[in-house]
Coordinates of C-alpha atoms and ligand atoms in Angstrom, one line a residue:
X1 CA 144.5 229.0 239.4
X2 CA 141.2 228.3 241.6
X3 CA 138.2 228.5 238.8
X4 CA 135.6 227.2 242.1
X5 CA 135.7 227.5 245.9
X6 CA 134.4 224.4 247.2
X7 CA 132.6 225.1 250.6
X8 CA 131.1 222.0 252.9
X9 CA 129.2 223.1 255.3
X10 CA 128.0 220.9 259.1
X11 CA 124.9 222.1 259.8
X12 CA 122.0 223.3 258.0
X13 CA 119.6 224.6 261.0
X14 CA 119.0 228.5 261.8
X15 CA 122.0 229.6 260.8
X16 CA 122.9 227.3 258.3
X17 CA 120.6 227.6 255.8
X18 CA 120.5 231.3 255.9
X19 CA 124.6 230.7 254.8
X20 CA 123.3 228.2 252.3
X21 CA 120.3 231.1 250.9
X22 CA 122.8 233.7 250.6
X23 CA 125.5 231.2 249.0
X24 CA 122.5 230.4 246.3
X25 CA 120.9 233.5 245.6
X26 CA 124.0 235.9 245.7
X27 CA 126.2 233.5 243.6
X28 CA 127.2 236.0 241.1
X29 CA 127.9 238.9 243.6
X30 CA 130.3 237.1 245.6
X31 CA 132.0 235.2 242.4
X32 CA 132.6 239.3 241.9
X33 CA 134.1 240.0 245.1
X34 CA 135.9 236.4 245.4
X35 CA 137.1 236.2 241.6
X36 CA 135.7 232.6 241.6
X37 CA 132.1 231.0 242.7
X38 CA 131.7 229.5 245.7
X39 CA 129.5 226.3 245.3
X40 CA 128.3 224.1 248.0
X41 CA 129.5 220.5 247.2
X42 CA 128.6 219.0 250.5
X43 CA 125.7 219.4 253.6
X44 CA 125.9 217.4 256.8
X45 CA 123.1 216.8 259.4
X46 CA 121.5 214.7 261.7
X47 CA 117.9 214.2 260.1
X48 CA 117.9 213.4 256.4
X49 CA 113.8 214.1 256.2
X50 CA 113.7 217.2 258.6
X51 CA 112.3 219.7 255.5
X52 CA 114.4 222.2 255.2
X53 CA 113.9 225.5 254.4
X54 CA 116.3 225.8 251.2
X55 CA 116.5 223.3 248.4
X56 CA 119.8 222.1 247.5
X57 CA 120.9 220.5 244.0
X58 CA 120.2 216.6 244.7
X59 CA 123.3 214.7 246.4
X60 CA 124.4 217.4 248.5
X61 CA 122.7 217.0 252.2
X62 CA 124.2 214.2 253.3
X63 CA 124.6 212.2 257.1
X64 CA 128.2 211.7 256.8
X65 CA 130.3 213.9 258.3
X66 CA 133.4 212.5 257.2
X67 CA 132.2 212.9 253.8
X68 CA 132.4 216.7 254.0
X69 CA 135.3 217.1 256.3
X70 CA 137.3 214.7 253.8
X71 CA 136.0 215.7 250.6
X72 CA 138.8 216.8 248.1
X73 CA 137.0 219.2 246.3
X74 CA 135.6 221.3 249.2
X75 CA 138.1 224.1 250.3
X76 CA 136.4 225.4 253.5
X77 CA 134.2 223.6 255.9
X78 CA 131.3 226.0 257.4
X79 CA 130.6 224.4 261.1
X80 CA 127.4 226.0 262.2
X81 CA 126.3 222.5 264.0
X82 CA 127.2 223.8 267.3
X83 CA 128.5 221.9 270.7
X84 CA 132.0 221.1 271.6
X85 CA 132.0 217.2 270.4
X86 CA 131.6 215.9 268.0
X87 CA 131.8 218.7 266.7
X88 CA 135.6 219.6 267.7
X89 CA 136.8 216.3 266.3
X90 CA 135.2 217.3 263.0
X91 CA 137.1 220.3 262.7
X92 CA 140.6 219.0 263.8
X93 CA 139.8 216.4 261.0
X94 CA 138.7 218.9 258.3
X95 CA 141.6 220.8 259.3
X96 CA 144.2 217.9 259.1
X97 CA 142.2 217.1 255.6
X98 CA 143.8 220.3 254.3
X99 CA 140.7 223.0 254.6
X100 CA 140.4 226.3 256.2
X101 CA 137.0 226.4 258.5
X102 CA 134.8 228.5 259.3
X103 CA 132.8 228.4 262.5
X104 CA 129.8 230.1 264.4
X105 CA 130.4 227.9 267.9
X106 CA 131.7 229.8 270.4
X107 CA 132.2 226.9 273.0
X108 CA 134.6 225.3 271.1
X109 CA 136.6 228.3 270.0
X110 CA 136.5 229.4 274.2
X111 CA 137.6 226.2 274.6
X112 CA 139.9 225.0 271.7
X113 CA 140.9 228.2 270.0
X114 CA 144.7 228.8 270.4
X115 CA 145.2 224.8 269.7
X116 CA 142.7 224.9 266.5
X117 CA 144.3 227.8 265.2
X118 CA 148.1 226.9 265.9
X119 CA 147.0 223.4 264.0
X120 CA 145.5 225.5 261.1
X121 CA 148.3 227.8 260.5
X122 CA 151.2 224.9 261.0
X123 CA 149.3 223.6 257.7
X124 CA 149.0 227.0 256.3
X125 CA 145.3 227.1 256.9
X126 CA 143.3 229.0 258.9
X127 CA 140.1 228.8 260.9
X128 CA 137.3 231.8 261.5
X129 CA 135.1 232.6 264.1
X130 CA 133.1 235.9 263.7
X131 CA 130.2 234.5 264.1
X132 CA 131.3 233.1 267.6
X133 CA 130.6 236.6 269.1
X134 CA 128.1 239.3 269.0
X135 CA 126.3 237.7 266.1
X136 CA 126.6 239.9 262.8
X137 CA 128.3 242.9 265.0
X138 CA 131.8 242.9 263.2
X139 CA 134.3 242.2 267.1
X140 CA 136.8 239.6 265.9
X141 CA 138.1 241.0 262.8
X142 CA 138.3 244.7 264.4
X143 CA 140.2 242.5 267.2
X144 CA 142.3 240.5 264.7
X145 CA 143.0 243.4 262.2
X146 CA 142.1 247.0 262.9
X147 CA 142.7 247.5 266.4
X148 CA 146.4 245.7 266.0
X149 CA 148.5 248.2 266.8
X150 CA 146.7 248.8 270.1
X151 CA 147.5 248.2 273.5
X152 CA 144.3 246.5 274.8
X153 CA 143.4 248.2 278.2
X154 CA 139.8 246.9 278.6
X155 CA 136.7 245.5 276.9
X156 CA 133.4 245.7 278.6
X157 CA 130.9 244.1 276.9
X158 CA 126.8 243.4 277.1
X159 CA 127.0 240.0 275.2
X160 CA 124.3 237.7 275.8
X161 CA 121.0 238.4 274.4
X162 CA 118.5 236.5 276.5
X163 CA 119.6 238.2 279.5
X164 CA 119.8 241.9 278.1
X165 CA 116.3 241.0 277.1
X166 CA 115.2 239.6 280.4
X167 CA 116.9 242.2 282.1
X168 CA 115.2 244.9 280.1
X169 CA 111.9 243.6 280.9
X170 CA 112.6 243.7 284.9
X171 CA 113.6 247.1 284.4
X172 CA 110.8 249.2 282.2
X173 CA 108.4 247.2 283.8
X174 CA 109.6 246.3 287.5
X175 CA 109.1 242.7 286.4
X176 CA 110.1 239.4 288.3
X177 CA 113.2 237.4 287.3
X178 CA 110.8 234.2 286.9
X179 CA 107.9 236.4 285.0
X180 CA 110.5 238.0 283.0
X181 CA 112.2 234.7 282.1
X182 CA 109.0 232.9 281.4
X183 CA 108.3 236.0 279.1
X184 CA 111.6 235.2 276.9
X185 CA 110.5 231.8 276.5
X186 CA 107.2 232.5 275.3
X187 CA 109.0 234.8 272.6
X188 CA 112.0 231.6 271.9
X189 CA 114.5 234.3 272.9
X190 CA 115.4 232.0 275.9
X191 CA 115.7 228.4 275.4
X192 CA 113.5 225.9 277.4
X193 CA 116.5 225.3 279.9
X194 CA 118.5 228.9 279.9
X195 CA 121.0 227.3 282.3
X196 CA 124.1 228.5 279.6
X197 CA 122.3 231.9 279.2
X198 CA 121.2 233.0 282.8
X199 CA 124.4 232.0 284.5
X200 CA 126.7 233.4 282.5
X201 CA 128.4 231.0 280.6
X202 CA 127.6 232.4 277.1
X203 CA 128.9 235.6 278.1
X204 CA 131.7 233.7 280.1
X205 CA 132.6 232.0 276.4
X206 CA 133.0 235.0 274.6
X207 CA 134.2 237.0 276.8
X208 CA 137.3 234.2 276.7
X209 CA 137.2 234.7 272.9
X210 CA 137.8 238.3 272.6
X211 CA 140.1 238.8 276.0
X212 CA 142.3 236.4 274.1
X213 CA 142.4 238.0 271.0
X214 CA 142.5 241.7 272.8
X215 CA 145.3 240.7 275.1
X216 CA 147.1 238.5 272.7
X217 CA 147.1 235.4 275.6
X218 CA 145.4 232.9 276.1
X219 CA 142.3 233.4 278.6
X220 CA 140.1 230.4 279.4
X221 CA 136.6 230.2 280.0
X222 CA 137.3 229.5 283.5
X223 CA 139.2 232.3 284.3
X224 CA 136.4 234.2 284.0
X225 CA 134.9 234.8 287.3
X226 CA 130.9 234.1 286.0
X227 CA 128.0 235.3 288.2
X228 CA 124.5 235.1 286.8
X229 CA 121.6 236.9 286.7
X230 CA 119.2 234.6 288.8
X231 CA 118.8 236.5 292.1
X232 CA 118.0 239.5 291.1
X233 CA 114.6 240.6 292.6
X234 CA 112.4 243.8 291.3
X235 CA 113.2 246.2 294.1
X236 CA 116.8 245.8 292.8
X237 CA 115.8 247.3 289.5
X238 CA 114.1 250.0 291.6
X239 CA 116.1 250.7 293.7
X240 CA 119.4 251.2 291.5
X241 CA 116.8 253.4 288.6
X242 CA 116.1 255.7 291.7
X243 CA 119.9 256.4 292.1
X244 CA 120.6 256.5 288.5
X245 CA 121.6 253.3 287.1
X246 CA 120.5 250.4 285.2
X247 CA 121.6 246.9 286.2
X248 CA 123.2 244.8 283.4
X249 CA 124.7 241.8 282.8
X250 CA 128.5 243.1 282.2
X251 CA 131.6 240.9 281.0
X252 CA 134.3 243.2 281.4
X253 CA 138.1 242.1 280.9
X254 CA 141.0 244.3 281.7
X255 CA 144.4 245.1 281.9
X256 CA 145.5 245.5 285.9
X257 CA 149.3 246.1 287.4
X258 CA 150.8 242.2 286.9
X259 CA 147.7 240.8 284.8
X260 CA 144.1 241.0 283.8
X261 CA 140.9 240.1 285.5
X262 CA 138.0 238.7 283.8
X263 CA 134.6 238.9 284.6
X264 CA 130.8 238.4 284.4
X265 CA 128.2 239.5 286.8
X266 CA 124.9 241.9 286.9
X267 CA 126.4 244.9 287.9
X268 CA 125.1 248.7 288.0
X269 CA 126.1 251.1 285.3
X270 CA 125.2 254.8 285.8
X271 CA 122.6 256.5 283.4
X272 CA 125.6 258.3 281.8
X273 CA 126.7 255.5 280.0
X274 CA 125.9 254.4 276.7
X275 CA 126.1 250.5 277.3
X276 CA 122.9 251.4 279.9
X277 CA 121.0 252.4 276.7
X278 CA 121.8 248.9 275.1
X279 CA 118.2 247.3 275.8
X280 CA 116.5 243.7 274.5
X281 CA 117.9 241.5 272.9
X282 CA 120.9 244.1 271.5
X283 CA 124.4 243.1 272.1
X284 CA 127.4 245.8 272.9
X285 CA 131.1 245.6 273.3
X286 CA 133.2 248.7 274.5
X287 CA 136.8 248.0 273.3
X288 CA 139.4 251.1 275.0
X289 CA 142.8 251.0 273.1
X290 CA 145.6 252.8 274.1
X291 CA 145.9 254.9 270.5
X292 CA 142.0 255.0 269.7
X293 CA 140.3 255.2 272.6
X294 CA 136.9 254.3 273.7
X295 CA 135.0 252.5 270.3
X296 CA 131.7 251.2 270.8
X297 CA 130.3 248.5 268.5
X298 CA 126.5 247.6 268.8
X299 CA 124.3 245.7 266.7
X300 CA 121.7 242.4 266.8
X301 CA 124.2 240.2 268.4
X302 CA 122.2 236.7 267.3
X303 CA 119.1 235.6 265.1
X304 CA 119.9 234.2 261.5
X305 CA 120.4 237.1 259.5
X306 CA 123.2 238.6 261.5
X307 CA 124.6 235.4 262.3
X308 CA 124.7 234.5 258.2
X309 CA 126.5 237.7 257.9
X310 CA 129.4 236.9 259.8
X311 CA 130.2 233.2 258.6
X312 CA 129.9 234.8 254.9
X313 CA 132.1 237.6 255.7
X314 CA 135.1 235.1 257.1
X315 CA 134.3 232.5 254.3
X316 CA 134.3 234.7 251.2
X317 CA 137.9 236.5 253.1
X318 CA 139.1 232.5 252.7
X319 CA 138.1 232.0 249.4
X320 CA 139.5 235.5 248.7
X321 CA 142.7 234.3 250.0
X322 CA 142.5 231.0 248.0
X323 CA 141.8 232.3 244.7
X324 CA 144.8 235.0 245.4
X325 CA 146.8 231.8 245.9
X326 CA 148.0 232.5 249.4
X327 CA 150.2 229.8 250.7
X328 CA 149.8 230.7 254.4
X329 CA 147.9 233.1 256.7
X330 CA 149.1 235.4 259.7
X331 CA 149.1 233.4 262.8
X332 CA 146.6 235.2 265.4
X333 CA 146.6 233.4 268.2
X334 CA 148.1 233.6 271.6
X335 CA 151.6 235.4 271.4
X336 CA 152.1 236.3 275.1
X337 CA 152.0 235.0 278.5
X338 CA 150.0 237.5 280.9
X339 CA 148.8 236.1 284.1
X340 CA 144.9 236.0 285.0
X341 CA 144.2 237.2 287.9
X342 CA 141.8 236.6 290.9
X343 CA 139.5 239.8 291.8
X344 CA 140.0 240.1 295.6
X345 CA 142.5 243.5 294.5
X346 CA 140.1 245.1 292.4
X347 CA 138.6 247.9 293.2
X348 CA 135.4 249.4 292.7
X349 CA 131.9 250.7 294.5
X350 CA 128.9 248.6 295.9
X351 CA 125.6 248.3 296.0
X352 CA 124.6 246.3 299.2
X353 CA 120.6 245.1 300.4
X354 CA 120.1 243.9 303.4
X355 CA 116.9 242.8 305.0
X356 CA 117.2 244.1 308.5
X357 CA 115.0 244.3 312.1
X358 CA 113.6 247.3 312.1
X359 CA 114.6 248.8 315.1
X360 CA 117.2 251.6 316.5
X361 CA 120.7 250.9 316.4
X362 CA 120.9 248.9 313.2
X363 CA 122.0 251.1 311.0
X364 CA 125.2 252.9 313.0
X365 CA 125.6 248.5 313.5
X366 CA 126.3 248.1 309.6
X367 CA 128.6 250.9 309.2
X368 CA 130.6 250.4 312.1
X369 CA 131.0 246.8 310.9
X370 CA 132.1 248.3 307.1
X371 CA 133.9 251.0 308.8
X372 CA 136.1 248.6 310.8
X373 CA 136.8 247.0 307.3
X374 CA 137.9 249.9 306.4
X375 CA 134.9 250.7 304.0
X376 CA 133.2 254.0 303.6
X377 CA 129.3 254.5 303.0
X378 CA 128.7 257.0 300.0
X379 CA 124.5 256.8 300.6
X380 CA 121.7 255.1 302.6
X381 CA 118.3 254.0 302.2
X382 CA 116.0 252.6 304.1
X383 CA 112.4 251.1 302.7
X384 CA 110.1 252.2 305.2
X385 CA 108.5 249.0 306.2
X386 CA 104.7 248.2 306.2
X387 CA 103.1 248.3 309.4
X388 CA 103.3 244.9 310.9
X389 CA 106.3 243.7 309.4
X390 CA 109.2 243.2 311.4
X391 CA 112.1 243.5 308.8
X392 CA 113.2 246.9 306.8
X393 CA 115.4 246.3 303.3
X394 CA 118.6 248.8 303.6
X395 CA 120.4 249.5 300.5
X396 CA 123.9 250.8 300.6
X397 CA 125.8 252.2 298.5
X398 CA 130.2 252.4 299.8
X399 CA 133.2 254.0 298.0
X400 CA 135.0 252.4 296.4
X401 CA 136.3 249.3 298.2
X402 CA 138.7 246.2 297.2
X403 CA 136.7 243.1 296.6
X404 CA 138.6 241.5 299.4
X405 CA 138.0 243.8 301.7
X406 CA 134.2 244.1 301.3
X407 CA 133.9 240.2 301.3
X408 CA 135.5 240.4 304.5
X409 CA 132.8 243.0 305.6
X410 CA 130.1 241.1 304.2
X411 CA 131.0 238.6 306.7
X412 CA 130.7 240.8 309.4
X413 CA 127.3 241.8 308.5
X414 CA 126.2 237.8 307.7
X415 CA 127.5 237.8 311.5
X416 CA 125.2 240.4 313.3
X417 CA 121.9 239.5 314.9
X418 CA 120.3 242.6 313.2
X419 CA 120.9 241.0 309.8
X420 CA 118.2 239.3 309.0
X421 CA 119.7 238.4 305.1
X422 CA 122.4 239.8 302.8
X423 CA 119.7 240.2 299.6
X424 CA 122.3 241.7 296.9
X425 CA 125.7 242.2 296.8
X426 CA 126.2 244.0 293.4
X427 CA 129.5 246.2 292.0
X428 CA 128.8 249.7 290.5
X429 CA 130.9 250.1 287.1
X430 CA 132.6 252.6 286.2
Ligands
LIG501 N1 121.1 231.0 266.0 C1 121.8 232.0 266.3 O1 121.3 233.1 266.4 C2 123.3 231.9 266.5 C3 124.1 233.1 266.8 C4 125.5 232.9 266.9 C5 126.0 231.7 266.8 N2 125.3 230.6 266.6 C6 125.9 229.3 266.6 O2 125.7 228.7 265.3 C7 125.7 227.3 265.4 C8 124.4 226.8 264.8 O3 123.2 227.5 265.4 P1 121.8 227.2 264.9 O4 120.9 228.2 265.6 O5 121.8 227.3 263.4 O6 121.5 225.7 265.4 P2 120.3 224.7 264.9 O7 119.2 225.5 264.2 O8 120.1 223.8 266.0 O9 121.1 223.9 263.7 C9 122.1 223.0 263.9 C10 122.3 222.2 262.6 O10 123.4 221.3 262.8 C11 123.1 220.0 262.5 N3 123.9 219.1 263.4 C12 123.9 219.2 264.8 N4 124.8 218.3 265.2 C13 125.2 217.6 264.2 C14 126.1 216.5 264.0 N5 126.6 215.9 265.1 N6 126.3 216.0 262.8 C15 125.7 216.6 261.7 N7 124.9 217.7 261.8 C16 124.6 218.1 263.0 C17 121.6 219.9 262.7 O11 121.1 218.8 261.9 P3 119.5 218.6 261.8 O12 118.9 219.7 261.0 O13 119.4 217.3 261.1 O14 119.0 218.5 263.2 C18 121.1 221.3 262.2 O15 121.0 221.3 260.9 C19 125.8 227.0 266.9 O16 127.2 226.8 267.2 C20 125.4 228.3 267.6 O17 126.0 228.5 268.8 C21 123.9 230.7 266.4

């Protein structure tokens, strides 16, 4: 019988020591809940002299890494350290040392995932990842547990912080991308290089994460088609509030004849919907299940409070499961084989800007060009120019079109002399 839960933890920044606070100050709480306490034997980090914001008994932060993954009397290893190496070989090791782990870094399990977790549960171990997505908003267990019995049809999701918040900015107050940007930086909610953030990569890494777990397969980072938010200009914003929508930054996965496509781009949602009314720095994820239905889970999707949350919730479910004596844990990772897909067959509306010349003719030009593509215009407009200029911006908004087919009639347009530049080229969901 288990009288203590050893926890070693790599990492004691942001996240960590708010994981470390909680561990301290709610000791006798959670030895409630657990049926044992959970003490922190072991702290690795980089910089032995940084201060730190919590003060732990003397001999626990240590520089070894080794020492924590290897440690015989620590049960779970927290990894809230963050980057795929070293970080990765850390946790194989801690695993192959016999401990279940919990982590908060989402590149590794987009990465890694199915092999980490098929080397945790061969050993009867397990390895947790809440914290990988949506900061404290509860997605992986409701993935993992309560929406089981589910078929998984789609999850559309506004997952990356930075951008909601940059994107919020450009569209209350008809902002710049660089202004905007600049403005997120000021307020450390976008890092000094927001490369990760602003091109979709976050987003593309946990989208991975929970199109695995909702589709039961294995879905790599790179399968998700990742567009970014950089070229988006203010009359965008503009021009899609004046026909009813916000633009977000959307990662949507879901289940097509054959497969299931994944994605990340700016796209325009209607009014109508509630992940349009998801604004700053919130996060959002729209899971549709065959039995349940549309559920919608919201919530501060990073900071260190939520983030703290969900490592606590999957470590004090481990030392739950120790203290209960449990020998093995349910294997979760990929159990079927469905295809990815590419996106030329999927279908959906557009929103096209074009700068134009501004003379007769160009208009009836454009459509015929879509038209011979076999692509219908739902609405027109036309900015009347400023006297002097030469060039007109025309937005257009088709039916709905395949992918493949409107690339080949964006061609087209690149192709006519009226065309002065294709400006956006953005999908209209749902
Ligand atoms: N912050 C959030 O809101 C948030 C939200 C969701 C997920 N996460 C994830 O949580 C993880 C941690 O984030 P954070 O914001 O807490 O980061 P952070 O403040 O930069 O802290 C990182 C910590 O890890 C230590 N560390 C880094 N590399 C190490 C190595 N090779 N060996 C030993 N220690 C190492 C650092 O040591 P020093 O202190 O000595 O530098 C520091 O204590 C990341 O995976 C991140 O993606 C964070």
């Amino acid at each position: 019988v288990k009288t203590e839960i050893g926890v070693g933890m790599i990492g004691l920044g942001n996240v960590g020591s708010g994981v470390a606070e909680a561990l301290l100050g709610r000791r006798e709480y959670f030895a409630r809940q657990v049926g044992a306490p959970l003490i922190i034997r072991r702290v690795a980090v980089r910089n032995p002299d940084k201060p730190r914001s919590v003060s732990l008994p003397p001999g626990v932060l240590t520089t070894d890494v080794r020492a924590v993954v290897t440690d015989p009397a620590i049960d779970v290893v927290v990894e809230i350290a963050g980057g795929e190496e070293p970080v990765g070989a850390y946790v194989l090791e801690a695993i192959r040392a016999g401990k279940h782990v919990v982590t908060a870094n989402k590149e590794l399990i987009s990465k890694a995932g199915p092999e980490l977790l098929h080397e945790a549960h061969s050993r009867g171990l397990d390895i947790m990842f809440e914290a990988s997505v949506g900061g404290g908003i509860p997605l992986i267990a409701p993935l993992r547990r309560d929406l089981l019995a589910n078929r998984i049809d789609r999850i559309r999701a506004i997952i990356n912080g930075t951008t909601n918040y940059i994107l919020t900015r450009m569209a209350q107050e008809g902002l710049d991308y660089e202004v905007a940007l600049a403005a997120a930086q000021g307020l450390g909610y976008a890092e000094p290089d927001p490369t990760n953030d602003v091109e979709g990569i976050d987003a593309a890494y946990k989208l991975s994460i929970m199109a695995s777990l909702g589709f039961r397969t294995r879905v790599r980072h790179t399968d998700v088609q990742t567009t970014g938010i950089t070229r988006l200009t203010a009359i965008d914003f503009a021009n899609a509030r004046d026909m009813g929508y916000v633009i977000k930054l959307l990662a949507v996965a879901e289940r097509l004849d054959g497969g299931i496509v994944a994605r990340v781009a700016p796209v325009l949602v209607p009014h109508t919907e509630p992940l349009s009314r998801v604004d700053g720095v919130y996060n959002a994820v729209q899971i549709e299940g065959d039995l349940t239905g549309s559920v919608l889970f919201q919530g501060r999707g990073a900071g260190a409070g939520p983030t703290t949350s969900a490592v606590l919730a999957d470590l004090l479910d481990l030392a739950h499961a120790i203290v209960l004596g449990a020998r093995e844990r349910k294997y979760w990772g990929p159990d079927v084989d469905v295809p990815v897909l590419g996106s030329e067959g999927h279908e959906s509306r557009y929103y096209l800007r074009f700068a134009v010349q501004d003379r007769p003719g160009v208009l009836a030009q454009i459509a015929r060009t879509l038209g011979d593509a076999g692509v219908s215009i739902s609405a027109v407009r036309q900015q009347e120019s400023s006297s002097g200029e030469e060039t007109a911006d025309l937005v257009i908004m088709t039916h709905s079109a395949r992918e493949g087919v409107m690339a080949d009639a964006l061609a087209g347009i690149a192709q006519l002399d009226v065309v002065t530049n294709i400006g956006s080229f953005l999908r209209v969901e749902g």
